[in-house]
Coordinates of C-alpha atoms and ligand atoms in Angstrom, one line a residue:
M1 CA -18.8 -27.4 -6.9
K2 CA -15.7 -25.6 -5.3
K3 CA -16.5 -22.9 -2.8
I4 CA -13.8 -20.3 -3.2
A5 CA -14.2 -17.0 -0.1
V6 CA -11.6 -14.0 -0.7
L7 CA -11.0 -11.1 2.1
T8 CA -9.1 -7.9 2.3
S9 CA -7.2 -7.3 5.1
G10 CA -4.3 -4.2 6.8
G11 CA -4.9 -1.2 5.8
D12 CA -6.9 -0.9 3.1
A13 CA -5.7 0.3 -0.6
P14 CA -7.4 2.2 -3.8
G15 CA -8.1 -1.6 -6.3
M16 CA -9.3 -3.9 -3.4
N17 CA -12.6 -3.4 -4.8
P18 CA -12.1 -4.2 -8.7
C19 CA -9.2 -6.4 -7.4
I20 CA -12.4 -8.3 -5.8
R21 CA -14.9 -7.9 -8.8
A22 CA -12.4 -9.8 -11.0
V23 CA -12.0 -12.7 -8.0
V24 CA -16.0 -13.1 -8.4
R25 CA -16.3 -13.0 -12.2
T26 CA -13.4 -14.9 -12.8
A27 CA -14.7 -18.1 -10.5
E28 CA -18.4 -17.5 -11.3
Y29 CA -16.7 -18.0 -14.5
L30 CA -15.4 -21.0 -13.9
G31 CA -19.0 -22.0 -12.2
W32 CA -18.0 -22.2 -8.3
E33 CA -19.8 -20.6 -5.5
I34 CA -18.2 -18.0 -4.1
Y35 CA -17.8 -16.0 -0.5
G36 CA -16.6 -12.8 1.1
I37 CA -15.1 -12.3 4.6
R38 CA -16.0 -9.0 5.8
R39 CA -13.2 -7.3 8.3
G40 CA -10.7 -9.6 7.1
Y41 CA -9.0 -12.2 9.8
V42 CA -11.8 -10.6 12.2
G43 CA -14.4 -11.7 10.1
L44 CA -13.1 -14.9 9.7
I45 CA -13.0 -15.9 13.3
E46 CA -16.4 -14.3 13.7
D47 CA -18.0 -16.3 11.3
D48 CA -18.8 -12.7 9.7
I49 CA -19.9 -14.7 5.8
I50 CA -21.1 -13.7 2.4
R51 CA -22.5 -14.9 -0.1
L52 CA -21.5 -13.2 -3.1
T53 CA -22.3 -12.9 -6.8
G54 CA -20.7 -11.9 -10.1
D55 CA -24.5 -9.2 -9.4
D56 CA -23.1 -7.8 -6.2
V57 CA -19.7 -6.7 -7.8
N58 CA -21.3 -4.7 -10.6
D59 CA -20.9 -1.4 -9.3
I60 CA -17.4 -1.2 -7.2
A61 CA -14.3 -1.3 -9.6
Q62 CA -14.0 2.6 -9.0
K63 CA -14.7 3.1 -5.9
G64 CA -11.9 4.1 -3.2
G65 CA -11.4 1.4 -0.1
T66 CA -13.2 -2.2 0.1
I67 CA -16.5 -3.5 0.3
L68 CA -15.1 -6.1 2.2
K69 CA -14.2 -4.1 4.9
S70 CA -11.0 -5.0 6.0
A71 CA -9.1 -4.7 9.6
R72 CA -5.7 -5.5 11.5
L73 CA -5.1 -8.6 13.8
K74 CA -2.3 -9.1 15.6
D75 CA -3.8 -12.0 17.2
F76 CA -3.4 -13.8 14.0
E77 CA 0.0 -15.1 15.0
K78 CA -2.0 -17.6 17.6
I79 CA -2.0 -21.2 16.4
E80 CA -5.2 -21.2 18.4
V81 CA -6.6 -17.9 16.4
Q82 CA -5.6 -19.4 13.1
A83 CA -7.4 -22.8 13.8
K84 CA -10.8 -21.0 14.6
A85 CA -10.9 -19.8 10.8
A86 CA -9.7 -22.4 10.2
E87 CA -12.7 -24.2 11.6
T88 CA -15.0 -21.8 10.0
L89 CA -13.4 -21.7 6.3
K90 CA -14.5 -25.7 7.2
K91 CA -17.9 -25.2 8.3
H92 CA -18.8 -23.8 5.4
N93 CA -16.9 -25.9 3.3
I94 CA -15.4 -23.7 1.7
E95 CA -11.7 -25.0 0.5
C96 CA -9.9 -22.2 -1.0
L97 CA -8.8 -18.8 0.0
V98 CA -8.6 -15.5 -1.3
V99 CA -5.9 -12.8 1.1
M100 CA -5.2 -9.4 -0.3
G101 CA -3.0 -7.3 2.1
G102 CA 0.4 -6.8 3.0
D103 CA 3.2 -8.8 4.6
G104 CA 1.3 -9.7 7.9
S105 CA -1.6 -10.4 5.7
F106 CA 0.9 -13.0 3.9
Q107 CA 1.6 -14.2 6.5
G108 CA -1.8 -15.6 8.7
A109 CA -2.7 -16.6 5.2
K110 CA 0.4 -18.9 4.4
A111 CA -0.1 -20.7 7.9
L112 CA -3.6 -21.3 6.9
S113 CA -1.6 -23.3 4.6
D114 CA 0.7 -25.3 5.9
H115 CA -1.1 -25.4 9.1
F116 CA -5.3 -26.5 7.8
G117 CA -4.9 -27.3 4.1
I118 CA -6.7 -24.6 2.9
N119 CA -5.8 -23.6 -0.4
V120 CA -4.1 -20.3 -0.3
V121 CA -3.6 -17.2 -3.2
C122 CA -1.9 -13.7 -1.4
L123 CA -2.5 -11.0 -3.6
P124 CA 0.3 -8.3 -3.1
A125 CA -2.4 -4.6 -1.8
T126 CA -0.7 -2.0 -0.2
I127 CA 0.0 1.4 -0.3
D128 CA 3.2 1.2 1.1
N129 CA 4.5 -0.8 -2.1
D130 CA 6.5 -2.6 0.9
L131 CA 6.7 -6.0 -1.1
A132 CA 9.8 -6.1 -2.6
Y133 CA 9.0 -9.5 -4.7
T134 CA 6.9 -8.0 -6.7
N135 CA 7.4 -4.5 -9.1
Y136 CA 4.3 -2.9 -8.0
T137 CA 1.3 -3.1 -5.1
I138 CA -2.3 -2.4 -5.3
G139 CA -3.2 0.8 -4.2
F140 CA 0.4 2.3 -4.6
P141 CA 0.6 4.6 -8.4
T142 CA -3.1 6.1 -6.6
A143 CA -1.3 7.1 -3.3
V144 CA 1.4 9.2 -5.3
N145 CA -1.1 10.6 -7.7
T146 CA -2.7 12.1 -4.2
V147 CA 0.0 12.5 -2.9
L148 CA 1.5 15.1 -6.1
E149 CA -2.1 16.1 -6.0
A150 CA -2.1 17.5 -2.0
M151 CA 1.8 19.0 -3.0
D152 CA 0.1 20.7 -5.6
R153 CA -2.5 22.7 -2.8
I154 CA 0.8 22.8 -0.7
R155 CA 3.2 25.2 -3.2
D156 CA 0.6 27.4 -4.0
T157 CA 0.2 28.8 -0.7
M158 CA 3.4 27.9 0.7
Q159 CA 5.4 30.1 -2.6
S160 CA 2.8 33.1 -2.1
H161 CA 4.4 32.8 1.2
Q162 CA 7.4 32.6 0.5
R163 CA 7.2 29.6 3.2
I164 CA 8.6 26.0 2.8
C165 CA 6.1 23.0 4.6
I166 CA 7.6 19.8 6.0
M167 CA 5.2 17.3 3.9
E168 CA 4.6 13.9 6.0
V169 CA 3.5 10.8 4.3
M170 CA 2.7 7.1 5.2
G171 CA 4.9 4.6 4.2
R172 CA 5.7 2.4 6.9
R173 CA 9.4 1.7 7.2
C174 CA 9.0 1.8 3.1
G175 CA 10.0 5.4 1.7
D176 CA 8.5 4.9 -1.7
I177 CA 5.7 6.6 -1.4
A178 CA 7.5 9.8 0.0
L179 CA 10.7 9.4 -3.4
F180 CA 8.3 8.1 -6.0
A181 CA 6.5 11.7 -4.9
G182 CA 8.6 14.1 -4.4
L183 CA 10.5 13.2 -7.3
A184 CA 7.3 13.4 -9.1
G185 CA 6.1 16.1 -7.0
S186 CA 9.6 18.1 -7.9
A187 CA 10.4 18.2 -3.8
D188 CA 13.1 21.1 -2.7
A189 CA 14.5 17.2 -0.4
I190 CA 13.0 14.0 0.5
L191 CA 13.7 12.0 3.5
L192 CA 13.8 8.5 3.9
P193 CA 14.3 5.5 5.9
G194 CA 17.5 4.8 6.3
I195 CA 19.5 8.1 5.0
D196 CA 20.9 10.7 7.5
V197 CA 20.6 14.1 7.1
D198 CA 22.0 17.4 7.9
Y199 CA 20.0 19.3 9.4
K200 CA 22.9 22.5 8.5
E201 CA 23.2 22.1 4.9
L202 CA 19.6 21.3 4.5
A203 CA 18.3 24.3 6.2
E204 CA 21.4 26.0 4.2
K205 CA 20.5 24.4 1.1
L206 CA 16.5 25.6 1.6
I207 CA 17.7 29.8 2.7
D208 CA 19.6 29.4 -0.6
N209 CA 16.6 28.7 -2.8
R210 CA 14.5 30.6 -0.9
S211 CA 16.1 33.6 -1.8
R212 CA 16.4 32.5 -5.9
E213 CA 12.9 32.1 -5.4
R214 CA 14.7 27.9 -7.3
N215 CA 12.9 25.8 -4.2
S216 CA 8.8 24.2 -4.7
N217 CA 8.5 24.9 -1.1
I218 CA 8.4 21.1 0.0
V219 CA 10.5 18.8 1.6
V220 CA 9.2 15.7 1.8
V221 CA 9.2 12.8 4.6
A222 CA 8.6 9.2 5.0
E223 CA 7.0 8.0 8.2
G224 CA 10.1 5.6 8.5
F225 CA 11.8 8.2 8.3
G226 CA 10.3 10.6 11.1
S227 CA 8.1 12.7 12.3
C228 CA 7.2 17.0 10.7
A229 CA 7.5 18.3 13.5
E230 CA 10.6 16.7 14.3
V231 CA 11.9 17.3 11.1
R232 CA 10.4 21.2 11.6
K233 CA 12.4 22.0 14.4
E234 CA 15.7 20.4 14.2
L235 CA 15.7 22.9 10.0
S236 CA 14.2 25.6 13.1
K237 CA 17.6 25.4 14.7
Y238 CA 19.3 26.6 11.5
M239 CA 16.2 29.1 9.7
E240 CA 13.9 31.1 10.2
P241 CA 11.6 29.0 12.1
D242 CA 8.7 31.2 10.5
Y243 CA 9.7 30.2 7.1
L244 CA 8.4 26.9 8.1
R245 CA 4.9 24.3 8.3
D246 CA 4.9 21.0 8.8
I247 CA 1.7 18.9 7.8
V248 CA 0.7 15.4 7.9
L249 CA -1.1 13.9 5.0
G250 CA -2.2 11.6 6.5
H251 CA -5.5 8.4 6.2
T252 CA -6.8 10.9 3.0
Q253 CA -3.6 8.8 0.6
R254 CA -5.5 5.5 0.9
G255 CA -8.7 7.1 -0.1
G256 CA -10.2 7.9 -3.4
R257 CA -11.0 6.0 -6.8
P258 CA -8.0 3.9 -7.9
N259 CA -6.4 5.1 -10.8
M260 CA -6.3 4.0 -14.6
Q261 CA -3.0 1.3 -13.7
D262 CA -4.3 -0.1 -10.0
V263 CA -8.1 -0.9 -11.7
N264 CA -6.4 -2.9 -14.0
N265 CA -3.6 -4.8 -12.6
A266 CA -5.9 -5.6 -9.9
I267 CA -8.2 -6.9 -12.2
K268 CA -5.5 -8.6 -14.0
M269 CA -4.3 -9.8 -10.0
G270 CA -6.8 -10.9 -8.8
S271 CA -7.9 -13.5 -11.7
Y272 CA -4.8 -14.5 -11.8
A273 CA -5.0 -15.1 -8.7
V274 CA -8.4 -17.8 -9.6
E275 CA -7.0 -19.3 -11.7
V276 CA -3.8 -20.6 -9.5
L277 CA -6.0 -21.9 -7.8
E278 CA -8.4 -23.9 -10.5
K279 CA -5.2 -25.4 -10.4
G280 CA -4.5 -26.8 -7.8
K281 CA -1.7 -24.9 -6.2
T282 CA -1.7 -23.6 -2.1
C283 CA 0.9 -20.6 -0.8
R284 CA 1.2 -18.0 -3.8
A285 CA 2.1 -14.7 -3.9
V286 CA 0.8 -13.5 -7.3
G287 CA 2.9 -10.3 -8.5
I288 CA 3.7 -8.3 -11.5
N289 CA 6.5 -7.5 -13.1
H290 CA 7.2 -5.2 -16.2
G291 CA 3.2 -5.8 -16.7
D292 CA 3.5 -9.5 -16.6
V293 CA 1.5 -11.0 -13.9
F294 CA 3.9 -14.7 -12.0
D295 CA 3.4 -16.7 -9.2
L296 CA 5.6 -17.6 -6.4
D297 CA 5.6 -19.2 -2.8
I298 CA 4.3 -17.0 -0.2
T299 CA 7.9 -17.9 1.5
D300 CA 9.8 -16.5 -1.5
A301 CA 8.1 -13.8 -1.6
L302 CA 8.3 -12.8 1.7
S303 CA 12.5 -13.7 1.6
V304 CA 12.9 -11.2 -1.3
P305 CA 14.8 -7.9 1.3
T306 CA 13.4 -4.8 0.7
I307 CA 15.3 -2.2 -2.1
I308 CA 16.5 0.6 -1.6
R309 CA 16.6 2.9 -4.3
K310 CA 19.5 5.2 -4.2
D311 CA 19.9 5.6 -7.8
L312 CA 16.0 6.8 -7.8
Y313 CA 17.4 8.9 -4.5
K314 CA 20.4 10.3 -5.8
L315 CA 18.2 11.5 -9.3
S316 CA 15.5 13.1 -6.8
Q317 CA 18.7 15.5 -5.7
I318 CA 20.5 15.7 -9.2
I319 CA 17.0 17.1 -9.9
A320 CA 16.2 19.3 -7.2
D321 CA 19.8 21.3 -6.5
Ligands
LIG401 O1 -0.3 0.0 5.1 C1 -1.4 0.9 5.2 C2 -0.4 2.2 6.3 O2 -1.4 3.4 5.4 C3 0.8 2.9 6.1 O3 1.3 3.8 5.2 C4 0.5 3.4 8.0 O4 1.5 3.2 8.0 C5 -0.2 2.4 8.0 O5 -1.3 2.1 6.9 C6 -1.6 3.4 9.1 O6 -2.6 2.4 9.6 P1 -4.0 2.8 10.4 O7 -4.6 2.9 9.0 O8 -4.1 1.5 11.1 O9 -3.6 4.5 10.9

């Protein structure tokens, strides 16, 4: 009987659980034996492995986080650490591995395939949406909706006091959470990595908006641009500092029930990953473009350059002005 394992790695993302469920149920449908590795690559080197059946994943599709837990392991770059992980899989006669995570997790999976002959398939699961080979990463839409909900609450109080909130959102080096939430949430301005800002000009615009009561009272800052405290400090040079407040939205963006798009895409991609392994393929990354699920070599996936969404950014400026 074929044996398959699944792990979640890096920052957790809403949608990981329905994806685990799809992997387990599809593999069970094919008659395979399934294992869950707890705490990502850490669990793999420490042999923290549990047997999973379809019953174990009954009630998880609607839950945020990951029932398998997750971890970051910088040391997984080292070949001797990878060797330990491969040893664990070989000890349990597990020949196939499904990895959910971001680019670092993909690199780890690729190493297991290249150097130790493990059949691996990777699924893009990160709220950051920073894997350019795919239109979509599991968790991104839910995280953006969480930011939008927070914006609504913050706007209520900011508008009551005619204040402006500088709101820092996650995304590592990628500005997609800031851009998509800022556009949908009518931010007065969106500050993105790689795009310079003229603080004097921005302050003048915020003051003008304030006097006309036309503003939405929120400036969204991507963490890859800089901190909201820094932005507040810079803007304070050109406007009344007491008009300004700042907030780091933080890990609230990673939690919560995955939305419909995340659940359904996670199910489609999780099931597809098992089919890829069933066909005998390895070192593959699964993605979705315009609703269609596809797979490609992990190396090719990771070499797709980051997209700078200049058109969408321009649109956000037109709408905000
Ligand atoms: O990659 C997901 C992410 O939430 C990033 O947006 C953020 O920079 C980072 O993880 C935070 O990591 P941690 O949970 O380790 O603090």
